[in-house]
Short mmCIF file of C-alpha atoms and ligand atoms in Angstrom, two decimals:
data_model
loop_
_atom_site.label_atom_id
_atom_site.label_comp_id
_atom_site.label_asym_id
_atom_site.label_seq_id
_atom_site.Cartn_x
_atom_site.Cartn_y
_atom_site.Cartn_z
CA MET A 1 -17.60 0.46 -0.04
CA SER A 2 -15.65 0.89 2.57
CA THR A 3 -14.37 -1.40 5.33
CA ARG A 4 -17.37 -3.05 7.38
CA ALA A 5 -14.94 -2.65 10.49
CA GLY A 6 -16.02 -0.41 12.99
CA PRO A 7 -19.52 0.78 14.81
CA PRO A 8 -22.68 0.84 12.59
CA GLU A 9 -23.24 4.22 11.27
CA LEU A 10 -25.77 5.56 8.95
CA GLN A 11 -25.68 5.48 5.07
CA VAL A 12 -28.03 7.60 2.98
CA LEU A 13 -28.73 7.07 -0.80
CA GLY A 14 -30.29 10.50 -2.34
CA LEU A 15 -30.80 9.92 -5.87
CA LEU A 16 -32.51 12.71 -8.25
CA ALA A 17 -34.63 11.21 -11.49
CA MET A 18 -36.02 11.41 -14.29
CA LEU A 19 -36.23 8.30 -16.00
CA GLY A 20 -36.51 7.36 -19.80
CA LEU A 21 -35.91 10.82 -21.42
CA GLY A 22 -32.94 12.67 -22.07
CA THR A 23 -32.26 12.90 -17.98
CA VAL A 24 -29.15 13.03 -15.63
CA THR A 25 -29.29 11.83 -11.66
CA LEU A 26 -26.98 11.78 -9.08
CA THR A 27 -26.61 9.22 -6.64
CA TYR A 28 -24.76 10.13 -3.27
CA LEU A 29 -23.85 7.89 -0.47
CA LEU A 30 -23.44 9.87 3.24
CA TRP A 31 -22.08 8.70 5.94
CA GLN A 32 -23.01 10.06 9.69
CA LEU A 33 -26.59 11.40 8.23
CA PRO A 34 -27.18 14.07 11.42
CA LEU A 35 -24.86 16.67 9.32
CA LEU A 36 -26.75 16.00 6.68
CA SER A 37 -29.76 18.11 8.63
CA THR A 38 -33.59 17.56 9.02
CA GLY A 39 -32.82 19.10 12.36
CA GLY A 40 -30.30 17.32 12.84
CA ARG A 41 -31.70 13.98 13.27
CA ALA A 42 -31.96 11.54 10.91
CA HIS A 43 -35.49 9.36 10.78
CA PRO A 44 -34.93 6.32 9.77
CA GLN A 45 -38.27 5.28 11.11
CA GLY A 46 -40.49 8.03 9.68
CA GLY A 47 -38.25 9.54 7.10
CA PRO A 48 -38.74 12.81 5.51
CA ALA A 49 -40.77 10.98 2.18
CA GLY A 50 -43.95 12.72 2.69
CA SER A 51 -42.26 16.19 1.74
CA TRP A 52 -39.93 14.89 -1.08
CA GLY A 53 -40.17 16.51 -4.02
CA LEU A 54 -40.59 14.70 -7.94
CA GLY A 55 -38.71 11.91 -8.28
CA SER A 56 -36.99 11.34 -5.37
CA SER A 57 -36.33 8.87 -3.11
CA LEU A 58 -33.59 7.93 0.35
CA ALA A 59 -32.94 4.79 1.78
CA TRP A 60 -30.73 4.39 5.01
CA GLU A 61 -29.06 1.28 5.64
CA PRO A 62 -26.74 0.27 8.59
CA LEU A 63 -23.27 0.56 7.47
CA GLY A 64 -19.97 -1.04 8.89
CA GLY A 65 -18.64 2.58 8.68
CA GLU A 66 -15.00 4.35 7.76
CA PRO A 67 -13.75 5.81 11.34
CA GLN A 68 -14.77 9.72 11.57
CA GLN A 69 -12.58 12.12 9.81
CA GLN A 70 -11.67 15.98 10.40
CA PRO A 71 -13.41 18.15 8.11
CA GLN A 72 -11.51 19.24 5.17
CA LYS A 73 -11.36 22.74 3.90
CA ASP A 74 -12.37 23.29 0.46
CA SER A 75 -14.00 20.09 -0.29
CA CYS A 76 -17.78 19.72 -1.40
CA ARG A 77 -20.28 20.90 0.36
CA LEU A 78 -23.95 19.73 -0.07
CA ASN A 79 -27.13 21.24 0.23
CA LEU A 80 -30.89 20.15 -0.37
CA VAL A 81 -33.16 22.76 -1.57
CA GLU A 82 -37.37 22.49 -2.63
CA SER A 83 -39.85 24.26 -3.47
CA ILE A 84 -43.30 24.05 -1.51
CA PRO A 85 -46.54 25.44 -3.24
CA GLN A 86 -47.44 28.56 -1.69
CA ASP A 87 -51.04 27.23 -0.84
CA LEU A 88 -49.59 24.49 0.88
CA PRO A 89 -48.43 26.97 3.82
CA SER A 90 -49.10 24.27 6.71
CA LEU A 91 -45.80 22.87 4.53
CA THR A 92 -43.58 25.60 4.42
CA GLY A 93 -40.50 24.82 7.15
CA SER A 94 -41.15 21.16 7.18
CA PRO A 95 -38.68 19.27 7.20
CA SER A 96 -35.43 22.08 5.95
CA ALA A 97 -34.42 22.02 3.02
CA GLN A 98 -33.53 26.00 1.71
CA PRO A 99 -36.45 27.19 -0.33
CA LEU A 100 -35.11 26.24 -4.05
CA ALA A 101 -35.79 30.73 -4.78
CA GLN A 102 -33.59 31.59 -2.33
CA ALA A 103 -30.54 28.82 -3.15
CA TRP A 104 -30.78 29.68 -6.64
CA LEU A 105 -30.26 33.14 -6.53
CA GLN A 106 -27.32 32.37 -3.54
CA LEU A 107 -25.72 29.90 -6.81
CA LEU A 108 -25.65 32.61 -8.71
CA ASP A 109 -23.92 35.32 -6.31
CA ALA A 110 -21.15 32.97 -6.16
CA ALA A 111 -21.10 32.92 -10.22
CA GLN A 112 -17.72 34.81 -11.15
CA GLU A 113 -17.47 33.40 -15.38
CA SER A 114 -19.70 30.87 -16.59
CA ILE A 115 -23.16 29.04 -16.27
CA HIS A 116 -23.89 26.47 -18.01
CA VAL A 117 -27.79 25.55 -17.84
CA ALA A 118 -29.01 22.30 -18.94
CA SER A 119 -33.25 22.53 -19.23
CA PHE A 120 -36.57 21.33 -20.38
CA TYR A 121 -37.97 24.65 -21.34
CA TRP A 122 -38.29 27.87 -20.08
CA SER A 123 -41.48 29.92 -18.46
CA LEU A 124 -40.11 32.65 -16.25
CA THR A 125 -42.13 35.19 -16.52
CA GLY A 126 -46.48 35.58 -16.08
CA PRO A 127 -47.37 36.79 -18.91
CA ASP A 128 -45.38 33.98 -20.87
CA ILE A 129 -48.93 32.01 -19.88
CA GLY A 130 -51.59 35.02 -19.50
CA VAL A 131 -50.90 35.47 -15.99
CA ASN A 132 -50.88 38.86 -13.45
CA ASP A 133 -50.20 37.28 -10.25
CA SER A 134 -47.12 38.01 -7.52
CA SER A 135 -46.65 34.20 -7.45
CA SER A 136 -44.65 34.76 -10.71
CA GLN A 137 -42.57 36.99 -9.34
CA LEU A 138 -39.06 35.48 -7.61
CA GLY A 139 -38.91 33.60 -11.54
CA GLU A 140 -38.74 37.27 -12.82
CA ALA A 141 -36.64 38.20 -9.99
CA LEU A 142 -34.38 35.28 -11.58
CA LEU A 143 -34.34 36.13 -15.54
CA GLN A 144 -33.29 39.97 -14.24
CA LYS A 145 -30.29 38.24 -11.88
CA LEU A 146 -29.50 36.46 -15.00
CA GLU A 147 -29.26 39.36 -17.18
CA GLN A 148 -27.88 41.72 -14.59
CA LEU A 149 -24.88 38.43 -14.54
CA LEU A 150 -24.41 38.98 -18.15
CA ASP A 151 -24.24 42.57 -18.24
CA ARG A 152 -21.21 41.78 -15.55
CA ASN A 153 -19.14 39.59 -18.26
CA VAL A 154 -20.51 36.10 -17.02
CA SER A 155 -21.24 33.82 -19.55
CA LEU A 156 -24.60 32.49 -19.91
CA ALA A 157 -24.80 28.84 -21.87
CA VAL A 158 -28.36 27.44 -21.93
CA ALA A 159 -29.07 24.09 -23.68
CA THR A 160 -32.97 23.27 -23.98
CA SER A 161 -35.05 21.13 -25.61
CA SER A 162 -36.73 21.39 -29.07
CA PRO A 163 -39.50 22.27 -30.21
CA THR A 164 -40.29 23.89 -26.57
CA LEU A 165 -43.49 23.26 -24.65
CA ALA A 166 -43.28 26.92 -23.85
CA ARG A 167 -44.03 28.35 -27.20
CA LYS A 168 -44.56 32.08 -25.81
CA SER A 169 -41.97 32.81 -23.62
CA THR A 170 -39.31 35.52 -24.97
CA ASP A 171 -36.64 35.03 -21.38
CA LEU A 172 -34.36 33.36 -23.89
CA GLN A 173 -34.49 35.84 -26.49
CA VAL A 174 -34.32 38.33 -24.09
CA LEU A 175 -31.12 36.52 -22.71
CA ALA A 176 -29.92 35.84 -26.17
CA ALA A 177 -30.09 39.41 -27.05
CA ARG A 178 -27.91 40.00 -23.80
CA GLY A 179 -24.92 37.35 -24.82
CA ALA A 180 -26.70 34.41 -23.61
CA GLN A 181 -25.08 31.04 -25.83
CA VAL A 182 -28.20 29.09 -26.50
CA ARG A 183 -28.47 25.90 -28.05
CA ARG A 184 -31.84 23.77 -29.03
CA VAL A 185 -32.24 20.56 -28.68
CA PRO A 186 -33.61 17.88 -30.91
CA LEU A 187 -33.64 14.61 -28.99
CA GLY A 188 -36.71 13.88 -30.85
CA ARG A 189 -34.88 13.76 -33.82
CA LEU A 190 -32.27 12.18 -32.44
CA THR A 191 -33.28 9.41 -30.05
CA GLY A 192 -37.17 9.65 -29.88
CA GLY A 193 -37.03 11.99 -27.04
CA VAL A 194 -37.05 15.17 -25.15
CA LEU A 195 -34.41 17.08 -23.03
CA HIS A 196 -35.80 16.63 -19.61
CA SER A 197 -32.64 17.35 -17.51
CA LYS A 198 -32.71 20.21 -15.35
CA PHE A 199 -29.32 21.34 -14.33
CA TRP A 200 -27.19 23.49 -13.62
CA VAL A 201 -22.65 23.84 -13.85
CA VAL A 202 -21.70 27.68 -12.06
CA ASP A 203 -17.71 28.35 -13.19
CA GLY A 204 -17.18 24.54 -13.42
CA ARG A 205 -17.01 24.07 -9.47
CA HIS A 206 -20.55 24.35 -8.44
CA VAL A 207 -23.47 22.47 -9.17
CA TYR A 208 -26.62 22.39 -9.17
CA VAL A 209 -29.39 19.36 -9.95
CA GLY A 210 -33.21 18.81 -8.78
CA SER A 211 -36.52 18.72 -10.33
CA ALA A 212 -37.39 21.78 -10.62
CA ASN A 213 -37.87 23.58 -14.24
CA MET A 214 -36.32 27.01 -15.39
CA ASP A 215 -40.56 27.84 -14.83
CA TRP A 216 -41.49 30.60 -12.10
CA ARG A 217 -44.15 27.92 -11.16
CA SER A 218 -41.70 25.80 -10.66
CA LEU A 219 -40.38 28.74 -7.97
CA THR A 220 -44.15 29.15 -6.43
CA GLN A 221 -46.53 26.82 -6.89
CA VAL A 222 -45.13 23.51 -7.69
CA LYS A 223 -43.20 21.05 -4.75
CA GLU A 224 -39.67 20.43 -6.51
CA LEU A 225 -36.90 18.78 -4.62
CA GLY A 226 -33.12 19.46 -5.85
CA THR A 227 -29.39 19.54 -4.43
CA ILE A 228 -26.55 22.16 -4.58
CA ILE A 229 -22.95 21.33 -4.58
CA TYR A 230 -20.71 24.09 -3.79
CA ASN A 231 -16.76 23.56 -4.45
CA CYS A 232 -16.89 20.26 -5.66
CA SER A 233 -14.68 20.71 -9.31
CA ARG A 234 -14.20 17.28 -10.27
CA LEU A 235 -17.98 16.63 -9.84
CA ALA A 236 -18.66 19.95 -12.04
CA GLN A 237 -16.80 18.61 -14.34
CA ASP A 238 -17.69 15.57 -14.99
CA LEU A 239 -21.14 16.65 -14.93
CA GLU A 240 -19.98 19.12 -17.53
CA LYS A 241 -19.55 16.20 -19.54
CA THR A 242 -23.23 15.76 -19.84
CA PHE A 243 -23.83 19.22 -20.58
CA GLN A 244 -21.47 19.17 -23.85
CA THR A 245 -23.23 16.09 -25.00
CA TYR A 246 -26.08 18.49 -24.88
CA TRP A 247 -24.18 21.37 -27.04
CA VAL A 248 -22.57 19.27 -29.79
CA LEU A 249 -26.54 17.49 -30.05
CA GLY A 250 -28.08 21.30 -30.13
CA ALA A 251 -25.73 22.51 -33.16
CA PRO A 252 -27.15 22.63 -36.08
CA GLU A 253 -27.19 19.36 -38.79
CA ALA A 254 -25.68 17.65 -35.31
CA VAL A 255 -25.88 14.00 -35.69
CA LEU A 256 -25.52 11.89 -32.73
CA PRO A 257 -21.50 10.62 -32.23
CA LYS A 258 -20.91 6.91 -31.74
CA PRO A 259 -18.88 6.36 -29.87
CA TRP A 260 -18.82 9.40 -28.21
CA PRO A 261 -14.99 10.83 -28.24
CA ARG A 262 -12.58 9.98 -25.52
CA ASN A 263 -12.76 13.04 -24.18
CA PHE A 264 -16.41 13.12 -22.83
CA SER A 265 -15.59 9.33 -20.93
CA SER A 266 -16.26 9.89 -17.67
CA HIS A 267 -14.03 8.60 -14.80
CA ILE A 268 -16.86 8.87 -12.23
CA ASN A 269 -19.51 6.01 -12.39
CA ARG A 270 -21.12 3.30 -9.94
CA PHE A 271 -18.02 1.37 -10.07
CA GLN A 272 -15.24 4.13 -9.62
CA PRO A 273 -17.55 7.20 -7.54
CA LEU A 274 -15.84 10.13 -6.52
CA ARG A 275 -15.02 9.56 -3.27
CA ASP A 276 -14.44 13.08 -1.33
CA HIS A 277 -15.22 14.74 2.54
CA PHE A 278 -18.92 16.40 1.79
CA ASP A 279 -19.63 18.75 5.07
CA GLY A 280 -16.88 16.97 6.07
CA VAL A 281 -18.57 13.92 5.51
CA PRO A 282 -16.97 10.80 3.96
CA THR A 283 -18.84 10.53 0.80
CA THR A 284 -19.60 8.83 -2.59
CA ALA A 285 -21.51 10.15 -5.45
CA TYR A 286 -21.53 10.14 -8.93
CA PHE A 287 -23.93 11.57 -12.04
CA SER A 288 -25.54 8.80 -14.31
CA ALA A 289 -27.98 10.04 -17.77
CA SER A 290 -30.45 8.75 -19.78
CA PRO A 291 -31.21 7.47 -22.82
CA PRO A 292 -28.01 5.34 -23.13
CA ALA A 293 -27.27 6.94 -26.78
CA LEU A 294 -26.36 9.93 -24.41
CA CYS A 295 -24.57 8.01 -22.27
CA PRO A 296 -20.60 7.81 -23.46
CA SER A 297 -17.87 5.82 -21.97
CA GLY A 298 -17.96 5.51 -18.48
CA ARG A 299 -21.01 7.32 -18.21
CA THR A 300 -23.65 4.68 -15.69
CA ARG A 301 -26.83 4.76 -17.30
CA ASP A 302 -30.19 6.00 -15.09
CA LEU A 303 -31.53 2.64 -15.13
CA ASP A 304 -28.25 0.92 -13.57
CA ALA A 305 -28.07 3.41 -10.94
CA LEU A 306 -31.88 3.18 -9.92
CA LEU A 307 -31.36 -0.24 -9.60
CA GLU A 308 -28.54 -0.19 -7.77
CA VAL A 309 -29.61 2.58 -5.36
CA MET A 310 -32.73 0.32 -4.38
CA GLY A 311 -31.07 -3.02 -4.66
CA GLY A 312 -28.43 -1.48 -2.21
CA ALA A 313 -31.30 -1.13 0.18
CA ARG A 314 -31.16 -3.49 3.46
CA GLU A 315 -34.12 -1.01 5.41
CA PHE A 316 -36.58 1.00 3.45
CA ILE A 317 -37.21 2.91 -0.04
CA TYR A 318 -39.22 5.72 0.29
CA ALA A 319 -39.69 6.85 -3.32
CA SER A 320 -41.88 10.18 -4.44
CA VAL A 321 -42.89 10.59 -8.25
CA MET A 322 -45.61 12.17 -10.02
CA GLU A 323 -46.44 8.83 -12.13
CA TYR A 324 -46.21 4.97 -10.86
CA PHE A 325 -46.50 2.82 -14.30
CA PRO A 326 -44.37 -0.23 -15.22
CA THR A 327 -45.53 0.83 -18.67
CA THR A 328 -43.99 2.93 -21.08
CA ARG A 329 -46.05 5.89 -21.85
CA PHE A 330 -44.90 7.56 -24.61
CA ARG A 331 -45.09 4.67 -26.73
CA HIS A 332 -47.42 3.21 -28.68
CA PRO A 333 -49.00 0.29 -28.55
CA THR A 334 -48.68 0.05 -24.98
CA ARG A 335 -46.10 -1.85 -23.25
CA TYR A 336 -45.28 -4.08 -20.64
CA TRP A 337 -42.06 -2.29 -18.93
CA PRO A 338 -42.03 -4.00 -15.53
CA VAL A 339 -38.28 -3.47 -14.45
CA LEU A 340 -38.10 -0.82 -11.77
CA ASP A 341 -41.52 -2.71 -10.48
CA THR A 342 -40.35 -5.52 -9.94
CA ALA A 343 -37.12 -3.86 -8.17
CA LEU A 344 -39.49 -2.59 -5.61
CA ARG A 345 -41.47 -5.64 -4.91
CA ALA A 346 -38.15 -7.90 -4.90
CA ALA A 347 -37.17 -5.32 -2.16
CA ALA A 348 -39.95 -5.03 -0.03
CA ILE A 349 -40.58 -9.05 -0.12
CA GLY A 350 -37.31 -10.82 -0.91
CA ARG A 351 -35.28 -8.77 1.37
CA HIS A 352 -38.70 -6.88 4.02
CA VAL A 353 -36.97 -4.11 2.90
CA ARG A 354 -40.19 -1.12 4.24
CA VAL A 355 -41.25 0.29 0.69
CA ARG A 356 -43.26 4.10 0.77
CA LEU A 357 -44.64 5.30 -2.56
CA LEU A 358 -45.82 9.06 -2.48
CA VAL A 359 -47.36 9.61 -6.43
CA SER A 360 -48.67 12.89 -7.85
CA CYS A 361 -52.29 13.59 -7.60
CA TRP A 362 -53.23 16.59 -10.46
CA LEU A 363 -55.22 17.88 -13.07
CA ASN A 364 -52.74 15.09 -15.34
CA THR A 365 -53.36 12.17 -13.36
CA ASP A 366 -54.15 9.32 -15.56
CA PRO A 367 -56.76 6.94 -13.39
CA SER A 368 -55.35 3.98 -15.49
CA MET A 369 -51.81 4.14 -13.52
CA PHE A 370 -54.65 3.47 -10.32
CA PRO A 371 -54.94 -0.56 -10.58
CA TYR A 372 -50.53 -0.53 -10.77
CA LEU A 373 -50.83 1.51 -7.15
CA ARG A 374 -53.68 -1.22 -6.40
CA SER A 375 -51.17 -3.98 -7.09
CA LEU A 376 -48.40 -2.64 -5.08
CA GLN A 377 -50.65 -2.22 -1.89
CA ALA A 378 -51.49 -5.48 -2.53
CA LEU A 379 -48.12 -6.88 -1.20
CA ARG A 380 -48.83 -5.34 2.43
CA SER A 381 -48.76 -8.32 4.42
CA PRO A 382 -47.37 -7.86 7.87
CA ALA A 383 -47.96 -11.83 8.35
CA ALA A 384 -45.11 -12.10 6.11
CA ASN A 385 -43.07 -8.93 7.41
CA VAL A 386 -43.79 -7.00 3.69
CA SER A 387 -44.41 -3.40 4.39
CA VAL A 388 -45.96 -2.07 1.31
CA ASP A 389 -47.50 1.86 1.68
CA VAL A 390 -49.07 3.72 -1.40
CA SER A 391 -50.20 7.12 -0.79
CA SER A 392 -51.68 9.13 -3.42
CA SER A 393 -54.45 12.19 -2.26
CA CYS A 394 -56.31 10.72 -5.73
CA GLN A 395 -58.74 8.22 -5.02
CA TRP A 396 -56.88 5.26 -6.51
CA GLY A 397 -57.81 3.21 -3.68
CA THR A 398 -61.66 2.25 -4.87
CA THR A 399 -63.03 0.57 -7.54
CA PRO A 400 -63.46 2.88 -10.75
CA THR A 401 -66.73 2.09 -10.50
CA SER A 402 -67.77 3.37 -6.66
CA ARG A 403 -65.00 6.30 -7.57
CA SER A 404 -67.19 7.23 -9.98
CA ALA A 405 -69.99 7.20 -7.44
CA GLY A 406 -67.81 9.93 -5.24
C1 NAG B 1 -51.32 43.59 -12.61
O1 NAG B 1 -51.71 43.25 -11.55
C2 NAG B 1 -51.46 44.70 -10.93
C3 NAG B 1 -52.50 44.53 -9.33
O2 NAG B 1 -53.36 43.34 -9.55
C4 NAG B 1 -52.06 45.90 -11.39
O3 NAG B 1 -51.42 46.91 -10.53
C5 NAG B 1 -50.53 45.68 -13.06
O4 NAG B 1 -51.43 46.91 -13.72
C6 NAG B 1 -51.26 44.49 -13.45
N1 NAG B 1 -50.62 44.12 -14.52
C7 NAG B 1 -50.88 43.89 -15.85
C8 NAG B 1 -49.46 44.39 -16.89
O5 NAG B 1 -51.85 44.02 -16.44
C1 NAG B 2 -17.54 43.29 -20.24
O1 NAG B 2 -16.85 43.02 -21.60
C2 NAG B 2 -16.96 44.80 -22.45
C3 NAG B 2 -16.34 43.93 -24.07
O2 NAG B 2 -14.94 43.15 -23.30
C4 NAG B 2 -16.31 45.34 -21.64
O3 NAG B 2 -16.68 46.30 -22.28
C5 NAG B 2 -16.79 45.55 -20.24
O4 NAG B 2 -16.61 46.86 -19.62
C6 NAG B 2 -16.91 44.24 -19.40
N1 NAG B 2 -17.86 45.05 -17.83
C7 NAG B 2 -17.71 44.56 -17.20
C8 NAG B 2 -18.48 45.06 -16.03
O5 NAG B 2 -16.95 43.96 -16.99
C1 NAG B 3 -16.10 27.73 -1.41
O1 NAG B 3 -14.55 27.97 -0.98
C2 NAG B 3 -13.90 29.01 -1.03
C3 NAG B 3 -12.56 29.71 -0.29
O2 NAG B 3 -11.66 28.14 -1.72
C4 NAG B 3 -14.89 29.67 -0.01
O3 NAG B 3 -14.41 31.09 -0.20
C5 NAG B 3 -16.40 29.23 -0.13
O4 NAG B 3 -17.29 30.56 1.24
C6 NAG B 3 -16.83 28.41 -0.87
N1 NAG B 3 -18.14 27.83 -0.92
C7 NAG B 3 -19.29 27.16 -0.55
C8 NAG B 3 -20.64 27.93 -0.22
O5 NAG B 3 -18.53 26.97 0.83
C1 NAG B 4 -13.88 17.03 -27.22
O1 NAG B 4 -13.21 17.94 -27.93
C2 NAG B 4 -13.69 18.71 -28.64
C3 NAG B 4 -13.19 19.37 -30.74
O2 NAG B 4 -12.55 19.63 -29.13
C4 NAG B 4 -15.25 19.92 -28.15
O3 NAG B 4 -16.25 20.25 -29.29
C5 NAG B 4 -15.88 18.62 -27.16
O4 NAG B 4 -16.59 20.49 -26.42
C6 NAG B 4 -15.03 18.28 -26.81
N1 NAG B 4 -15.88 17.68 -25.03
C7 NAG B 4 -15.86 17.55 -23.85
C8 NAG B 4 -17.00 16.86 -22.74
O5 NAG B 4 -15.39 18.44 -23.11
C1 NAG B 5 -39.18 -8.04 9.44
O1 NAG B 5 -38.19 -7.38 8.70
C2 NAG B 5 -36.91 -6.66 9.14
C3 NAG B 5 -36.31 -6.14 8.14
O2 NAG B 5 -35.15 -7.35 7.25
C4 NAG B 5 -36.64 -7.10 10.15
O3 NAG B 5 -35.71 -6.56 10.65
C5 NAG B 5 -37.44 -7.66 10.98
O4 NAG B 5 -36.90 -8.47 12.16
C6 NAG B 5 -38.76 -8.80 10.66
N1 NAG B 5 -39.51 -9.13 11.46
C7 NAG B 5 -39.97 -9.63 11.50
C8 NAG B 5 -41.32 -10.43 12.38
O5 NAG B 5 -39.04 -11.24 11.03
#
């Protein structure tokens, strides 16, 4: 990873992941962070962890950086995008990622020929769930925009999970009636999972990857994080290969290819990442995927990408997740699966990496998670220079007995 000469610079390891199901992860390393813009400054101490959405993590480390190079024309441009729930106005504007709805509409404005969307489910209108609320308007505007693009002969291909969570939604019928191609991917039958990826490839040049579902609530009600990379054909065409794996599996009577044909192979991975200038900043990046059955040759697996990022952390790991279970969640009987938990503990204890874990607290939070949070937090030891901070607005830190008293 470049030379070790020269003055130390900051390195960002960025990661967007939803583990275990059909997913895609982007890992990117940026040198010279300030251009990434959290008000123009990096925050190696009090980083932006508290504002980061589902399944994301960040770590900085000092690195012997490459000499600063001139920004190049027509190279990749990376924007962080996020959604902050409308009823959390105190978070608005802190820090400064672009609002997701605005970013999506802008990306669609750039579309000239084709839009490929990998999605878990679609539910862009309020009536889908019997809601008449102004906060569904952004989702409805997005659906309208896609209809307009179809009318302008921009092609739209959608791969989505089957069966769907949103059985009452008519979004995909509306779009298909205007010419969209839709494939429902039965990953349950093929791999025992769901298609959980959320990404777009636009014109084979621009890419969106993030946590947001094609759901109006992702635009106004849910904390989401993502990234849009403009003008980055090599990455976009690589991600398109993953889209094509879903597309093939969404065909009638599809079976899992073993192995995948050679034209699905990736040449951009953790051993050979893309090396380019993002906004003029020397950057390496690659996409990983899961499950392994959906990783043709050359595709890094999500788990290996996560372990590489965590194992490479030298200063801190800030992670934001919906839930934290070192066990299987969907396979019964429950099995212990401590691989990522172990990597976090190894970083905190073995390398004195500062670990901060932010865990969602919502209606579906399963309290059987709390012992694992307490177990991780228990490692904290200023005397041994072990820094672990677990944060969640759930009452995870108290014992179940005292909790039920509250
Ligand atoms: C939704 O609510 C608005 C304002 O409260 C009302 O004018 C409109 O008729 C309602 N629409 C439906 C379909 O109920
Ligand atoms: C879209 O394609 C159809 C069929 O080729 C054509 O008739 C129509 O004029 C095109 N519309 C636009 C806006 O280009
Ligand atoms: C992408 O590159 C084109 C020129 O090739 C430029 O006109 C356009 O503004 C760029 N888009 C972004 C979002 O940077
Ligand atoms: C590989 O080739 C097959 C047959 O031509 C095609 O159906 C498939 O979409 C291609 N895959 C990719 C990733 O382009
Ligand atoms: C604690 O660990 C950090 C990170 O490795 C290191 O920078 C610091 O010097 C350590 N402090 C002590 C007192 O060992």
